[in-house]
Every structure is written in C-alpha cells, then in structure tokens.
Coordinates of C-alpha atoms in Angstrom, one line a residue:
M1 CA -9.3 -89.5 114.5
D2 CA -9.2 -93.2 113.5
V3 CA -8.3 -92.3 109.9
F4 CA -5.6 -90.0 111.1
L5 CA -4.0 -92.7 113.2
Y6 CA -4.3 -95.2 110.4
Q7 CA -2.5 -92.9 108.0
A8 CA 0.1 -92.0 110.6
A9 CA 0.8 -95.7 111.1
I10 CA 1.1 -96.3 107.4
Y11 CA 3.7 -93.5 106.9
L12 CA 5.7 -94.5 110.0
I13 CA 5.8 -98.2 109.1
A14 CA 6.9 -97.3 105.5
M15 CA 9.6 -95.1 107.0
V16 CA 11.1 -97.6 109.5
V17 CA 11.0 -100.5 107.0
A18 CA 12.2 -98.9 103.7
V19 CA 14.9 -96.6 105.0
P20 CA 17.1 -99.2 106.8
I21 CA 16.8 -101.5 103.9
A22 CA 17.9 -98.8 101.4
T23 CA 20.8 -97.7 103.5
R24 CA 22.0 -101.3 103.9
L25 CA 21.9 -101.7 100.2
G26 CA 24.0 -98.5 99.8
L27 CA 21.1 -96.5 98.2
G28 CA 21.0 -93.8 100.9
S29 CA 18.1 -92.8 103.1
V30 CA 16.7 -90.2 100.6
L31 CA 16.0 -92.9 98.0
G32 CA 14.6 -95.1 100.7
Y33 CA 12.1 -92.4 101.7
L34 CA 11.1 -91.8 98.1
L35 CA 10.7 -95.5 97.3
A36 CA 8.6 -95.9 100.5
G37 CA 6.3 -93.1 99.3
I38 CA 6.0 -94.7 95.8
V39 CA 5.1 -98.0 97.3
I40 CA 2.4 -96.8 99.7
G41 CA 1.1 -94.2 97.2
P42 CA 0.9 -95.1 93.5
L43 CA 1.7 -98.8 93.9
L44 CA -0.5 -100.0 96.8
G45 CA -2.9 -97.0 97.1
L46 CA -2.5 -96.9 100.9
A47 CA -1.8 -93.1 100.8
G48 CA -4.8 -91.1 99.5
S49 CA -5.8 -87.5 99.0
E50 CA -4.3 -86.5 102.4
T51 CA -0.9 -86.7 100.8
K52 CA -1.0 -83.2 99.4
D53 CA -2.1 -81.7 102.7
L54 CA 0.5 -83.8 104.6
Q55 CA 3.2 -82.6 102.1
H56 CA 2.5 -78.9 103.1
F57 CA 3.0 -80.0 106.7
A58 CA 6.1 -82.0 105.9
E59 CA 7.7 -79.1 104.0
F60 CA 8.4 -77.7 107.4
G61 CA 11.3 -80.2 107.4
V62 CA 12.9 -78.2 104.6
V63 CA 12.0 -74.9 106.4
M64 CA 13.8 -76.2 109.6
M65 CA 16.8 -77.5 107.6
L66 CA 17.3 -74.0 106.1
F67 CA 16.9 -72.5 109.6
L68 CA 19.6 -74.8 111.0
I69 CA 21.9 -74.0 108.0
G70 CA 21.4 -70.3 108.7
L71 CA 22.4 -70.8 112.4
E72 CA 25.7 -72.3 111.2
L73 CA 26.5 -69.3 109.0
E74 CA 27.5 -66.1 110.6
P75 CA 27.3 -63.0 108.3
K76 CA 31.1 -62.9 108.4
A77 CA 31.2 -66.6 107.1
L78 CA 28.9 -65.7 104.3
W79 CA 31.1 -62.8 103.3
A80 CA 34.2 -65.1 103.4
M81 CA 32.5 -67.4 101.0
R82 CA 31.6 -64.5 98.6
D83 CA 33.9 -65.7 95.8
K84 CA 32.2 -69.1 95.5
L85 CA 28.8 -67.8 96.4
F86 CA 28.6 -65.0 93.9
G87 CA 31.2 -66.4 91.5
L88 CA 30.5 -70.1 91.2
G89 CA 26.9 -70.0 92.5
G90 CA 26.0 -66.8 90.6
M91 CA 27.4 -68.1 87.3
Q92 CA 25.6 -71.4 87.7
I93 CA 22.3 -69.7 88.1
V94 CA 22.7 -67.2 85.3
L95 CA 24.2 -69.7 82.8
T96 CA 21.6 -72.3 83.6
I97 CA 18.7 -69.8 83.1
A98 CA 20.3 -68.7 79.8
V99 CA 20.7 -72.3 78.5
I100 CA 17.3 -73.6 79.6
S101 CA 15.6 -70.4 78.4
A102 CA 17.2 -70.7 75.0
G103 CA 16.0 -74.3 74.8
C104 CA 12.5 -73.3 75.7
L105 CA 12.5 -70.5 73.1
A106 CA 13.6 -73.0 70.5
L107 CA 10.5 -75.0 71.3
G108 CA 8.3 -72.0 70.8
V109 CA 7.7 -71.0 74.4
P110 CA 7.1 -67.2 75.0
L111 CA 10.1 -65.3 76.3
G112 CA 8.6 -64.5 79.8
V113 CA 7.6 -68.1 80.3
A114 CA 10.9 -69.4 79.1
V115 CA 12.9 -67.2 81.5
T116 CA 10.6 -68.3 84.3
I117 CA 11.1 -72.0 83.5
G118 CA 14.9 -71.4 83.4
A119 CA 14.8 -69.7 86.8
I120 CA 12.7 -72.5 88.3
L121 CA 15.0 -75.3 86.9
S122 CA 18.2 -73.5 87.8
L123 CA 17.6 -74.4 91.4
S124 CA 18.7 -77.7 92.9
S125 CA 17.4 -79.8 95.8
T126 CA 19.0 -78.5 99.0
A127 CA 17.2 -81.2 101.0
I128 CA 18.3 -84.2 99.0
V129 CA 21.8 -83.0 98.2
L130 CA 22.8 -81.9 101.7
Q131 CA 21.3 -85.0 103.3
T132 CA 23.2 -87.3 100.9
L133 CA 26.5 -85.4 101.2
S134 CA 26.2 -85.7 105.0
E135 CA 25.5 -89.4 104.9
K136 CA 28.4 -90.1 102.5
R137 CA 30.7 -87.8 104.4
L138 CA 31.5 -85.7 101.4
M139 CA 30.6 -82.3 102.8
Q140 CA 34.3 -81.5 103.6
T141 CA 35.6 -82.4 100.2
A142 CA 36.4 -79.7 97.6
G143 CA 33.4 -80.9 95.6
G144 CA 31.2 -80.9 98.7
R145 CA 32.1 -77.4 99.7
S146 CA 31.6 -76.1 96.1
T147 CA 28.2 -77.9 96.0
F148 CA 27.2 -76.3 99.3
S149 CA 28.2 -72.9 98.1
V150 CA 26.1 -73.2 95.0
L151 CA 23.1 -74.5 97.0
L152 CA 23.4 -71.6 99.4
M153 CA 23.5 -69.1 96.6
Q154 CA 20.5 -70.8 95.0
D155 CA 18.6 -70.5 98.3
I156 CA 19.5 -66.8 98.5
A157 CA 18.6 -66.3 94.9
V158 CA 15.0 -67.3 95.5
I159 CA 14.4 -64.0 97.2
P160 CA 15.2 -61.8 94.1
M161 CA 13.5 -64.4 91.9
L162 CA 10.3 -64.1 93.9
A163 CA 10.6 -60.3 93.7
L164 CA 11.4 -60.1 90.0
L165 CA 9.3 -62.9 88.4
P166 CA 6.0 -60.9 88.7
L167 CA 7.5 -58.4 86.3
L168 CA 7.5 -61.1 83.7
A169 CA 3.7 -61.6 84.0
L170 CA 2.7 -59.9 80.7
P171 CA -1.0 -59.3 80.1
G172 CA -1.1 -62.0 77.5
A173 CA 0.3 -64.5 79.8
R174 CA -2.1 -63.5 82.6
A175 CA -5.1 -63.8 80.2
L176 CA -4.0 -67.2 79.0
A177 CA -3.5 -68.5 82.6
E178 CA -6.9 -67.1 83.7
A179 CA -8.6 -68.8 80.6
E180 CA -7.1 -72.1 81.7
G181 CA -8.5 -71.7 85.2
A182 CA -5.5 -70.6 87.4
E183 CA -6.5 -69.6 90.9
G184 CA -5.6 -66.2 92.2
T185 CA -3.0 -65.5 94.9
I186 CA -4.0 -66.0 98.5
G187 CA -2.7 -63.3 100.8
F188 CA -1.8 -59.6 100.6
L189 CA -0.4 -59.9 97.1
Q190 CA -3.7 -60.8 95.4
D191 CA -4.6 -57.3 94.3
L192 CA -1.1 -55.7 94.1
P193 CA 0.5 -54.7 90.8
A194 CA 3.9 -56.3 89.9
W195 CA 5.9 -53.5 91.5
G196 CA 3.8 -53.8 94.7
V197 CA 4.6 -57.6 94.9
T198 CA 8.3 -56.7 94.6
L199 CA 8.1 -54.1 97.4
A200 CA 6.1 -56.5 99.6
T201 CA 8.8 -59.2 99.1
L202 CA 11.6 -56.9 100.1
G203 CA 9.6 -55.6 103.0
A204 CA 9.0 -59.1 104.4
V205 CA 12.7 -59.9 104.1
A206 CA 13.6 -56.7 106.0
A207 CA 11.0 -57.5 108.7
V208 CA 12.6 -60.9 109.3
V209 CA 16.1 -59.5 109.5
L210 CA 15.2 -56.7 111.9
G211 CA 12.8 -58.8 113.9
G212 CA 15.4 -61.5 114.3
H213 CA 17.9 -59.0 115.6
Y214 CA 15.8 -56.8 117.8
L215 CA 12.9 -59.0 118.9
I216 CA 13.8 -62.7 119.0
R217 CA 17.0 -62.4 121.1
P218 CA 15.3 -60.4 123.9
A219 CA 12.3 -62.7 123.8
Y220 CA 14.6 -65.8 124.0
R221 CA 16.4 -64.3 127.0
F222 CA 13.0 -63.8 128.8
I223 CA 11.9 -67.4 128.0
H224 CA 15.2 -68.9 129.0
A225 CA 14.9 -67.4 132.5
A226 CA 12.2 -70.0 133.2
H227 CA 14.7 -72.8 132.9
L228 CA 12.2 -75.2 131.4
R229 CA 13.4 -77.3 128.5
E230 CA 10.0 -77.8 127.0
I231 CA 9.4 -74.0 126.9
N232 CA 12.7 -73.5 125.2
T233 CA 11.6 -76.1 122.6
A234 CA 8.3 -74.4 122.2
M235 CA 10.0 -71.0 121.7
A236 CA 12.3 -72.5 119.0
L237 CA 9.3 -74.0 117.2
M238 CA 7.4 -70.7 117.5
I239 CA 10.2 -68.8 115.8
V240 CA 10.1 -71.2 112.8
V241 CA 6.4 -71.3 112.6
A242 CA 5.8 -67.6 113.0
I243 CA 8.4 -66.6 110.4
A244 CA 7.0 -69.3 108.0
S245 CA 3.5 -68.0 108.5
L246 CA 4.6 -64.4 107.8
M247 CA 6.3 -65.5 104.6
L248 CA 3.2 -67.4 103.5
M249 CA 0.9 -64.5 104.2
V250 CA 2.8 -62.4 101.6
G251 CA 3.2 -65.3 99.2
L252 CA 7.0 -65.9 99.9
S253 CA 9.0 -69.0 100.6
P254 CA 9.0 -69.8 104.3
A255 CA 12.3 -71.6 104.0
L256 CA 14.1 -68.5 102.8
G257 CA 12.6 -66.5 105.7
T258 CA 13.8 -69.0 108.3
F259 CA 17.2 -69.2 106.6
L260 CA 17.6 -65.4 107.0
A261 CA 16.4 -65.6 110.6
G262 CA 19.0 -68.4 111.2
V263 CA 21.8 -66.2 109.8
V264 CA 20.7 -63.3 112.0
L265 CA 20.7 -65.6 115.1
A266 CA 24.1 -67.2 114.2
N267 CA 25.9 -65.0 116.7
S268 CA 23.3 -65.5 119.4
E269 CA 24.3 -67.1 122.7
F270 CA 21.3 -69.3 122.3
R271 CA 22.3 -70.7 118.9
H272 CA 23.4 -74.2 120.0
E273 CA 20.3 -74.6 122.3
I274 CA 18.0 -73.6 119.4
E275 CA 19.8 -76.0 117.1
S276 CA 19.4 -79.0 119.5
D277 CA 15.7 -78.2 120.0
I278 CA 14.9 -78.1 116.3
A279 CA 17.2 -80.9 114.9
P280 CA 14.9 -83.9 115.9
F281 CA 11.8 -82.3 114.3
K282 CA 13.8 -81.4 111.2
G283 CA 15.0 -85.0 110.6
L284 CA 11.5 -86.5 111.0
L285 CA 9.7 -83.9 108.9
L286 CA 12.3 -84.0 106.2
G287 CA 11.9 -87.8 105.9
L288 CA 8.1 -87.3 105.8
F289 CA 8.6 -84.7 103.0
F290 CA 10.4 -87.2 100.9
I291 CA 7.8 -89.9 101.5
T292 CA 5.0 -87.6 100.5
L293 CA 7.0 -86.5 97.4
G294 CA 7.1 -90.1 96.3
A295 CA 3.5 -90.8 97.2
G296 CA 2.2 -87.7 95.5
I297 CA 3.5 -88.4 92.0
D298 CA 0.7 -87.9 89.4
V299 CA 0.8 -91.4 87.9
E300 CA -2.0 -90.7 85.4
T301 CA -0.2 -87.7 83.8
L302 CA 3.1 -89.5 83.9
F303 CA 1.7 -92.6 82.2
S304 CA -0.2 -90.5 79.7
Q305 CA 3.0 -89.0 78.3
P306 CA 6.0 -90.9 79.9
F307 CA 8.5 -90.4 77.0
T308 CA 7.8 -86.7 76.8
L309 CA 8.2 -86.1 80.5
M310 CA 11.2 -88.4 80.9
G311 CA 12.8 -86.8 77.8
L312 CA 12.3 -83.3 79.2
T313 CA 13.7 -84.4 82.6
L314 CA 16.8 -85.9 81.1
A315 CA 17.3 -83.0 78.7
M316 CA 17.0 -80.6 81.6
M317 CA 19.5 -82.5 83.7
A318 CA 21.9 -82.9 80.8
A319 CA 21.8 -79.1 80.0
K320 CA 22.3 -78.3 83.7
G321 CA 25.1 -80.9 83.9
L322 CA 27.0 -79.3 81.0
V323 CA 26.9 -75.9 82.7
L324 CA 28.1 -77.5 86.0
W325 CA 30.8 -79.5 84.3
G326 CA 32.1 -76.4 82.6
L327 CA 32.1 -74.3 85.8
G328 CA 33.9 -77.2 87.5
R329 CA 36.7 -77.0 85.0
L330 CA 36.7 -73.2 85.1
F331 CA 37.1 -73.2 88.9
R332 CA 39.7 -76.0 88.6
L333 CA 38.0 -78.7 90.5
R334 CA 39.7 -82.1 90.3
P335 CA 37.9 -84.8 88.3
R336 CA 36.3 -86.7 91.3
N337 CA 35.2 -83.4 92.8
R338 CA 33.9 -82.2 89.5
W339 CA 31.8 -85.3 89.1
L340 CA 30.3 -84.8 92.5
F341 CA 29.6 -81.2 91.7
T342 CA 28.0 -82.0 88.4
L343 CA 25.9 -85.1 89.3
G344 CA 25.0 -83.8 92.7
L345 CA 23.4 -80.6 91.4
A346 CA 21.9 -81.7 88.1
Q347 CA 18.4 -82.1 89.4
A348 CA 15.7 -79.5 90.1
G349 CA 14.7 -78.7 93.7
E350 CA 11.9 -78.4 96.2
F351 CA 12.0 -74.6 95.8
G352 CA 11.0 -75.2 92.2
F353 CA 7.6 -76.4 93.5
V354 CA 7.3 -73.0 95.4
L355 CA 8.2 -71.0 92.3
V356 CA 5.9 -73.0 90.0
A357 CA 3.0 -72.4 92.4
F358 CA 4.1 -68.7 92.6
G359 CA 4.2 -68.5 88.8
L360 CA 0.7 -69.9 88.5
N361 CA -0.7 -67.6 91.1
Q362 CA 0.9 -64.6 89.5
R363 CA -0.4 -65.5 86.0
I364 CA 3.2 -66.1 84.7
L365 CA 2.8 -69.8 83.8
P366 CA 0.0 -71.6 81.9
V367 CA -1.6 -74.4 84.0
A368 CA -0.5 -77.2 81.6
T369 CA 3.1 -75.9 81.7
G370 CA 3.0 -75.8 85.5
E371 CA 1.8 -79.4 85.8
Q372 CA 4.6 -80.6 83.5
L373 CA 7.2 -78.7 85.4
M374 CA 6.0 -80.2 88.7
L375 CA 6.5 -83.7 87.2
V376 CA 9.9 -82.8 85.7
I377 CA 11.1 -81.5 89.1
A378 CA 9.8 -84.6 90.9
L379 CA 11.3 -87.0 88.4
S380 CA 14.7 -85.3 88.6
M381 CA 14.6 -85.5 92.4
L382 CA 13.8 -89.2 92.1
L383 CA 16.8 -89.7 89.8
T384 CA 19.2 -87.9 92.1
P385 CA 20.0 -90.7 94.5
L386 CA 20.8 -92.8 91.4
F387 CA 23.1 -90.1 90.2
F388 CA 25.0 -90.3 93.5
I389 CA 25.4 -94.0 93.1
L390 CA 26.8 -93.3 89.6
H391 CA 29.1 -90.8 91.2
D392 CA 30.4 -93.5 93.6
Q393 CA 31.1 -95.9 90.7
I394 CA 32.9 -93.1 88.7
V395 CA 35.1 -92.2 91.7
K396 CA 35.8 -95.9 92.3
R397 CA 37.0 -96.2 88.7
I398 CA 39.1 -93.0 89.0
S399 CA 40.7 -94.5 92.1
E400 CA 41.4 -97.8 90.3
E401 CA 42.9 -95.9 87.4
T402 CA 45.1 -94.0 89.8
E403 CA 46.1 -97.2 91.5
T404 CA 47.0 -98.9 88.2
Q405 CA 49.5 -96.1 87.4
A406 CA 53.1 -97.2 87.5
E407 CA 54.2 -97.4 91.1
D408 CA 57.5 -95.9 92.0
E409 CA 60.7 -97.9 92.1
I410 CA 62.0 -97.7 95.6
D411 CA 65.8 -97.1 95.4
D412 CA 66.3 -96.0 99.0
R413 CA 66.3 -98.2 102.2
Q414 CA 66.1 -96.7 105.6
P415 CA 65.7 -98.2 109.1
I416 CA 62.3 -96.6 109.5
I417 CA 59.4 -97.4 107.1
I418 CA 56.3 -95.2 107.3
A419 CA 53.2 -96.6 105.5
G420 CA 50.7 -93.9 105.0
V421 CA 51.3 -90.1 105.2
G422 CA 47.9 -88.6 105.6
R423 CA 47.1 -86.2 108.4
F424 CA 48.4 -88.7 110.9
G425 CA 51.5 -90.2 109.3
Q426 CA 52.8 -86.8 108.1
V427 CA 53.2 -85.6 111.6
V428 CA 55.0 -88.8 112.6
N429 CA 57.3 -88.4 109.6
R430 CA 58.1 -84.7 110.3
M431 CA 59.0 -85.4 113.9
V432 CA 61.2 -88.3 113.1
T433 CA 63.0 -86.6 110.2
S434 CA 63.4 -83.4 112.1
S435 CA 65.1 -85.4 114.9
G436 CA 67.8 -86.5 112.4
F437 CA 66.6 -89.9 111.3
R438 CA 65.9 -91.0 107.8
T439 CA 62.6 -92.7 106.7
T440 CA 61.2 -94.5 103.7
V441 CA 57.6 -93.2 103.1
I442 CA 55.1 -95.1 101.1
D443 CA 51.5 -94.1 100.3
N444 CA 48.9 -95.3 97.7
D445 CA 47.5 -91.8 97.2
L446 CA 49.4 -90.2 94.3
K447 CA 48.2 -86.7 95.1
T448 CA 49.5 -87.1 98.7
I449 CA 52.9 -88.2 97.6
Q450 CA 53.1 -85.3 95.0
L451 CA 52.1 -82.8 97.7
L452 CA 54.7 -84.3 100.1
R453 CA 57.4 -83.9 97.4
R454 CA 56.5 -80.2 96.9
F455 CA 57.2 -79.6 100.6
G456 CA 60.7 -81.1 100.2
F457 CA 60.0 -84.6 101.6
K458 CA 60.8 -87.8 99.8
G459 CA 58.1 -90.3 99.3
Y460 CA 57.1 -93.2 97.1
F461 CA 53.8 -94.0 95.4
G462 CA 52.6 -97.6 95.9
D463 CA 50.5 -100.0 97.9
P464 CA 52.2 -100.5 101.2
T465 CA 50.5 -103.9 101.7
R466 CA 52.2 -105.4 98.6
P467 CA 55.0 -107.8 99.6
D468 CA 57.3 -107.0 96.7
L469 CA 57.0 -103.2 97.5
L470 CA 57.7 -103.9 101.2
K471 CA 60.8 -106.0 100.2
A472 CA 62.0 -103.2 98.0
A473 CA 61.5 -100.7 100.8
G474 CA 63.8 -102.8 103.0
L475 CA 61.5 -104.7 105.2
D476 CA 64.1 -107.3 105.8
E477 CA 66.6 -104.8 107.3
A478 CA 64.2 -102.2 108.8
R479 CA 64.2 -101.6 112.6
V480 CA 60.7 -99.9 112.8
L481 CA 57.5 -100.1 110.8
V482 CA 54.8 -97.5 111.3
A483 CA 51.4 -98.5 109.9
A484 CA 49.6 -95.2 109.6
M485 CA 47.1 -95.8 106.8
D486 CA 43.5 -94.6 106.8
D487 CA 42.1 -98.0 105.7
K488 CA 41.5 -100.2 108.8
A489 CA 41.6 -103.5 106.9
A490 CA 44.7 -102.6 105.0
T491 CA 46.5 -101.6 108.2
T492 CA 45.6 -104.9 109.8
R493 CA 46.8 -106.8 106.7
L494 CA 50.1 -104.9 106.7
V495 CA 50.8 -105.6 110.4
T496 CA 49.9 -109.3 110.0
Y497 CA 52.2 -109.8 107.0
A498 CA 55.1 -107.8 108.5
R499 CA 54.9 -109.8 111.7
Q500 CA 55.0 -113.1 109.8
M501 CA 58.1 -111.9 107.8
R502 CA 59.9 -110.2 110.7
P503 CA 59.2 -111.5 114.2
D504 CA 61.8 -109.2 115.5
L505 CA 60.5 -106.0 113.8
H506 CA 59.1 -103.2 116.0
I507 CA 55.7 -102.4 114.6
I508 CA 53.7 -99.3 115.6
A509 CA 50.2 -99.2 114.2
R510 CA 47.5 -96.5 114.0
A511 CA 44.1 -97.8 115.2
Y512 CA 40.7 -96.4 114.3
D513 CA 38.9 -97.4 117.4
R514 CA 39.0 -99.9 120.3
E515 CA 37.9 -102.9 118.3
H516 CA 40.6 -102.1 115.7
V517 CA 43.1 -102.1 118.6
Y518 CA 42.1 -105.7 119.4
E519 CA 42.6 -106.7 115.7
L520 CA 46.0 -105.1 115.6
F521 CA 46.9 -106.7 118.9
R522 CA 46.1 -110.1 117.5
A523 CA 48.0 -109.3 114.3
G524 CA 51.2 -108.7 116.3
A525 CA 51.6 -104.9 116.6
D526 CA 54.0 -103.8 119.4
D527 CA 52.6 -100.3 120.0
I528 CA 49.1 -99.4 119.1
V529 CA 47.9 -95.8 119.0
R530 CA 44.2 -94.9 118.8
E531 CA 44.2 -91.9 116.4
M532 CA 42.0 -89.7 118.7
F533 CA 43.0 -91.1 122.1
D534 CA 46.0 -88.9 122.9
S535 CA 44.3 -85.7 121.8
A536 CA 41.3 -86.6 123.9
L537 CA 43.5 -87.2 126.9
R538 CA 45.0 -83.7 126.5
V539 CA 41.5 -82.2 126.4
G540 CA 40.7 -84.1 129.6
R541 CA 43.8 -82.7 131.3
Y542 CA 42.8 -79.2 130.2
V543 CA 39.3 -79.8 131.7
L544 CA 40.9 -80.8 135.1
E545 CA 43.1 -77.7 135.1
G546 CA 40.0 -75.6 134.3
V547 CA 38.2 -76.9 137.4
G548 CA 41.1 -75.9 139.7
L549 CA 43.7 -78.7 139.6
S550 CA 47.3 -77.6 139.2
K551 CA 49.2 -78.7 136.0
P552 CA 51.3 -81.3 137.8
E553 CA 48.1 -82.8 139.4
A554 CA 46.2 -82.9 136.2
F555 CA 49.2 -84.4 134.4
E556 CA 49.5 -87.1 137.0
L557 CA 45.8 -88.0 136.6
E558 CA 46.2 -88.1 132.8
R559 CA 49.2 -90.4 133.0
L560 CA 47.4 -92.7 135.5
F561 CA 44.3 -92.9 133.2
F562 CA 46.6 -93.6 130.3
D563 CA 48.4 -96.5 132.0
L564 CA 45.2 -98.0 133.4
D565 CA 43.3 -97.7 130.2
R566 CA 46.2 -99.3 128.2
A567 CA 46.3 -102.2 130.7
S568 CA 42.5 -102.6 130.4
V569 CA 42.7 -102.7 126.6
R570 CA 45.3 -105.5 126.7
A571 CA 43.1 -107.4 129.2
L572 CA 40.0 -106.9 127.1
A573 CA 41.9 -108.0 123.9
E574 CA 42.3 -111.4 125.5
V575 CA 38.5 -112.0 125.7
W576 CA 37.5 -110.2 122.5
R577 CA 36.1 -112.5 119.9
P578 CA 36.3 -111.4 116.2
G579 CA 32.9 -111.0 114.5
V580 CA 30.9 -111.0 117.8
P581 CA 29.4 -107.6 118.7
L582 CA 30.8 -106.3 122.0
D583 CA 27.4 -106.1 123.7
Q584 CA 26.8 -109.8 122.9
N585 CA 30.1 -111.0 124.4
E586 CA 29.1 -111.6 128.0
E587 CA 32.7 -112.2 129.2
Y588 CA 33.9 -109.0 127.6
M589 CA 31.0 -106.9 129.0
A590 CA 31.6 -108.3 132.5
L591 CA 35.3 -107.6 132.4
A592 CA 34.8 -104.1 130.9
K593 CA 32.4 -103.1 133.7
Q594 CA 34.9 -104.4 136.3
L595 CA 37.8 -102.6 134.8
N596 CA 35.9 -99.4 134.5
R597 CA 35.0 -99.6 138.2
D598 CA 38.7 -100.2 139.0
L599 CA 39.7 -97.2 136.9
E600 CA 37.2 -95.0 138.6
T601 CA 38.3 -96.1 142.1
S602 CA 42.0 -95.5 141.3
L603 CA 41.4 -92.0 139.8
I604 CA 39.1 -90.9 142.6
G605 CA 41.6 -92.2 145.2
R606 CA 44.5 -90.4 143.6
S607 CA 42.4 -87.2 143.3
A608 CA 41.5 -87.4 147.0
G609 CA 45.1 -87.9 147.9
Q610 CA 46.0 -84.8 145.9
A611 CA 43.3 -82.9 147.8
E612 CA 44.6 -84.0 151.2
A613 CA 48.2 -83.1 150.3
R614 CA 47.0 -79.7 149.0
A615 CA 45.0 -78.8 152.1
P616 CA 48.0 -78.0 154.5
R617 CA 49.6 -75.9 151.8
D618 CA 46.3 -74.0 151.3
A619 CA 46.0 -73.5 155.1
A620 CA 49.5 -72.2 155.3
E621 CA 48.9 -69.7 152.6

C-alpha cells in the first residue's frame, strides 16, 4: 500500500508540474505529459517496473475517449461523412500500407510481415492528435475535419485488420516466432485456426452492437429510476469496463469495442448524461497514458541502436507524410490545411501497440521486429507535438506571406468604413448595404475578401490598422467606423488611433468579452457590442417565454436587463485597472457584487409587477 501511494504521488506531482509549464511554453499538454514520463522514468528512475502494468490501466483513457467520440457520432452522421471516411481515410490506409510494405520488401522482409508492418504503421495516434487539435482549436478547420475523418476511418479499420491479419500468419512465420520465444494468445483465440479468429472477431463486434441496442438502453433506464448520480456514474463505467473486458477476452481492441457501443448509444436519451459521467475519468487516464508512454521507453534498446531506430522512425514518417500530402492535394485542401493534415497524421498510433502485440501473439511478427516496431511507434508519437509546433511556424509564415502581398489601392470613399468582414462584420455590411447605404470594407484576410467579391460585394484587402490605408479609405471624411475584426488587440489599436485622428467620428466596436469592453471604452469607442451578448439575451427571452411569460413581458425583461447591464458595464469600466486580474481588484469586485444585487432586485420587482397585473386578467378569463 505504501509503495502504491508513493508511485501515485510521483505520477500526480509530475503531471501537475510538467503540464502547466509545457502549455505556458506553447508545447501543448501532450508533450508535457510525455516529457514528465521521460523525466520520472528513464532520467530519474522514479518510475519502475510498475509502469507497464500502469500503462494497461491508463489505456482505459484511450478506451473512454473512443467511447465518447462514438457518442458524438450517430450512424446517420457516419453515413454523411462517407466520402471522406472511405475516400480520404480509405485511400490513406491503402496507400500507406502499399508504400511501407514496398519499403519493407526492399529491405528483405517477408511479404506477410511487410504487409503487417504496413498495416500497423498506417494508423495514427487518435489520442495525441485529437487532444492537440482540441487544445489549438483546429478541429473545425478544413484540415482538422479531414484529419478527424481519417482518424475515424483508421479506428474503424482496426476491426478488419484484426480479423484479416491472422490470415497472414504463414507456417514459416509462426515457426520463426515460436523459435524466438513468442508467447501464445491468451483468451478464446489461443487454439483457433486463422478463419476461427476472423469469425470470433466479427462475432464479438456483432455482440457489442446488438447488446448496446437491446441491453444497455433498458438497463440504463432501470438504473436511472434510482435518481442517484453515483449509480449513474457506476453504470457508465460498467458499460466501458464490461465491453473492454469482452474485447480483451477474444483478443480484440477494447477501444474499438467501446467506440462501436458509443455509436450505438449516440441516439440514446442518456447520451449526454453518460458523456458527463465519463469525461473526467477520460481526461485523467489519458494524461496518465501519455506519462506511462514516456516513462516506459526502452532506453537500453534505444541507446544500443539509436541511429537505426531514429532513421526508421523518420523514414516511416516521411513516407506517410508524402502519402498524406498527395492526398491533401488530390482532395484540394488549402496549403495551411494540407500542412495540418500531413504533419498531424505522420506518426504511428497507440493502436499500433495493440496490433504489434496481436501480431506477436498470432505468430505473424518475429519478436525482434516487434520490439523495434514498439520503439518506432513510441518515438514517432514523441515527435508529434514537435511536428505541431512546426505546423504553427509554417502557418505563421504562410500568413506573413499572405500579408506581404500587395494590398489593394482604395479608390472609393464612403461615409461608413467597416474594418473586418468575418462572420460578424459581414452581417453588419449586408444589413447596411441592403438598407441603401454605401460602405468601404477592409479586411486583412485575402480569402475573405475574394469570397466577398464572389458574392457581389466590394471589399479591399489590407491591414485596417495601418494609418495610410485608413486615410485612403476616407477616415478624414467618414461618419461611422465599425471595428469588427477578430483580433482583440488590433481592434483596440484601431479604435485608439481613429479616436485620436477624429474626435468627432462615431466609432462602433466589436468586443470579445467584458474586459475587452473596458479596453475599448478607454480607447474611445462610442458603441461597444459584445459579440455573443445580444444572441444570449435573445435565448434568455425565449427561456422566459418557455416558462410561461408572454412575449411582451419577456421582451420587457430583456430590455430592462440590457439597459441595466449596459449601465453596470460603464460603471465598472471606471474602476477597472488594466493588467490587474478582476478577482484581485477589490474595488471592482465590491462594485460588481452590488450592481448584480441591484440588477436582480430590479428584474424580480418588474417580474412581480407583471404577475400582479396579469392576475386580474387571468381571474376574469
């Protein structure tokens, strides 16, 4: 017990120290976890033989992540993604297997082993890539969506791989593996022929799908009737653990089993509750998985042949990258999205460990080859966060090159200048121009301006914060300036400069959040609009109507909230201090609490007045 607590303390300390440092340095949490594992394992020797056992436990983080991904994907959504899933994802797997297998054959590797190695290395790391895409907010980009589609197809492809790889276990390969001391399969597959393993795989998948549809839903309804949160959490964990155990019993990937169960439950009324119960365990175990990955690196083997292993790793990533780059061009991904797609998927993945172990157990791979593959997979995963940093630098350079393109010469001056026509500014521009007024539109995103022109709107490419460009746009004669850029700092600079040049100009600025409102207030903006504030107010009004208020009553409360909140923001802006966190500004906190109490009192009083006025009408009816 004492040893367990000691090891737990070591891993938790490494986690809470290394990850915040890594994220602050811009390295991402995944690299932080990996470096923490390397420090406590190979470098300091604080993590010992328990790492391998702990890694099996931590792999449930990957299992839970695939379960949660499955919960987000209804079968209809999977079908809607079929073009990228089977087109882009399928081609990536097939071409990567072909290229890597050809390279292995050129090195004298037998055909069955070469194809197995190609299949193993065709998979990428779902855990690392999805975690990093989420952290960097790249999931919704074209490159992020394409990357996700390929990862999903790879996860699905593990099922046929596990089913078909035993057919590659030729007698010669089995004899070689047995001579080198490979252990037999544990589970029901041990004494089955190759076709029996394939049938067992398909049978287990069918059991998960049918069980998820006909057993789990009724069981969850029964458990939910107890109205105990901890029992619901236990039920969610039981689903994951039971399916994972079933998969392990027949030698299959538990992650793929839980993914399928998640897809089956995606339409369930309990989906969101299951997701909220599982998510905290997923995050903690996934971090533990990355730490054990770093701590479990076989340093002796690595140091005994470092150039060979690093060369094989880089060669594999280069071959895989060439396939990905070609597919990115074929599917017409833009350069920045193509780089994300290529660099994000160039590594091998955690399912590779599963397939290597499966290949050894099924006498497909020689032991020495399996050990090398394990290290190549681990090294490629360690390099992946660095590849994402390289991607950031490439995208930055692409952006700089775009910005250095010749800016448009503005030959049209209108009374209204709109700086920034993204999803916010374009709505403003459409409403104003549709009302019969002319605008001068400027944006520093060339693709946005080109898209605007294709829809028949006039716009100019350039940096709206540049004084010479603003002068050319007619800042000296304009009546209204709308600062609607995505960049907070650039918006504040624009408002500051425009107010200095034109004290009489009416400036309307888009604010990201409340603190940005204070900055723009100090900079001299006349009207400040929080980008999500008005839409949130509308939702609040719909909520009030939904609980029984009439539309006029809900609208009245909405307007009262708007007026009081706007007044409170102006009051708070007077005591806001730049650079000081809000919760450390005592004067600000005291005033905010008082204003919030006043707001609540006013709204409750108005709501009560409405109820009193409504009572006689209800009685008369």
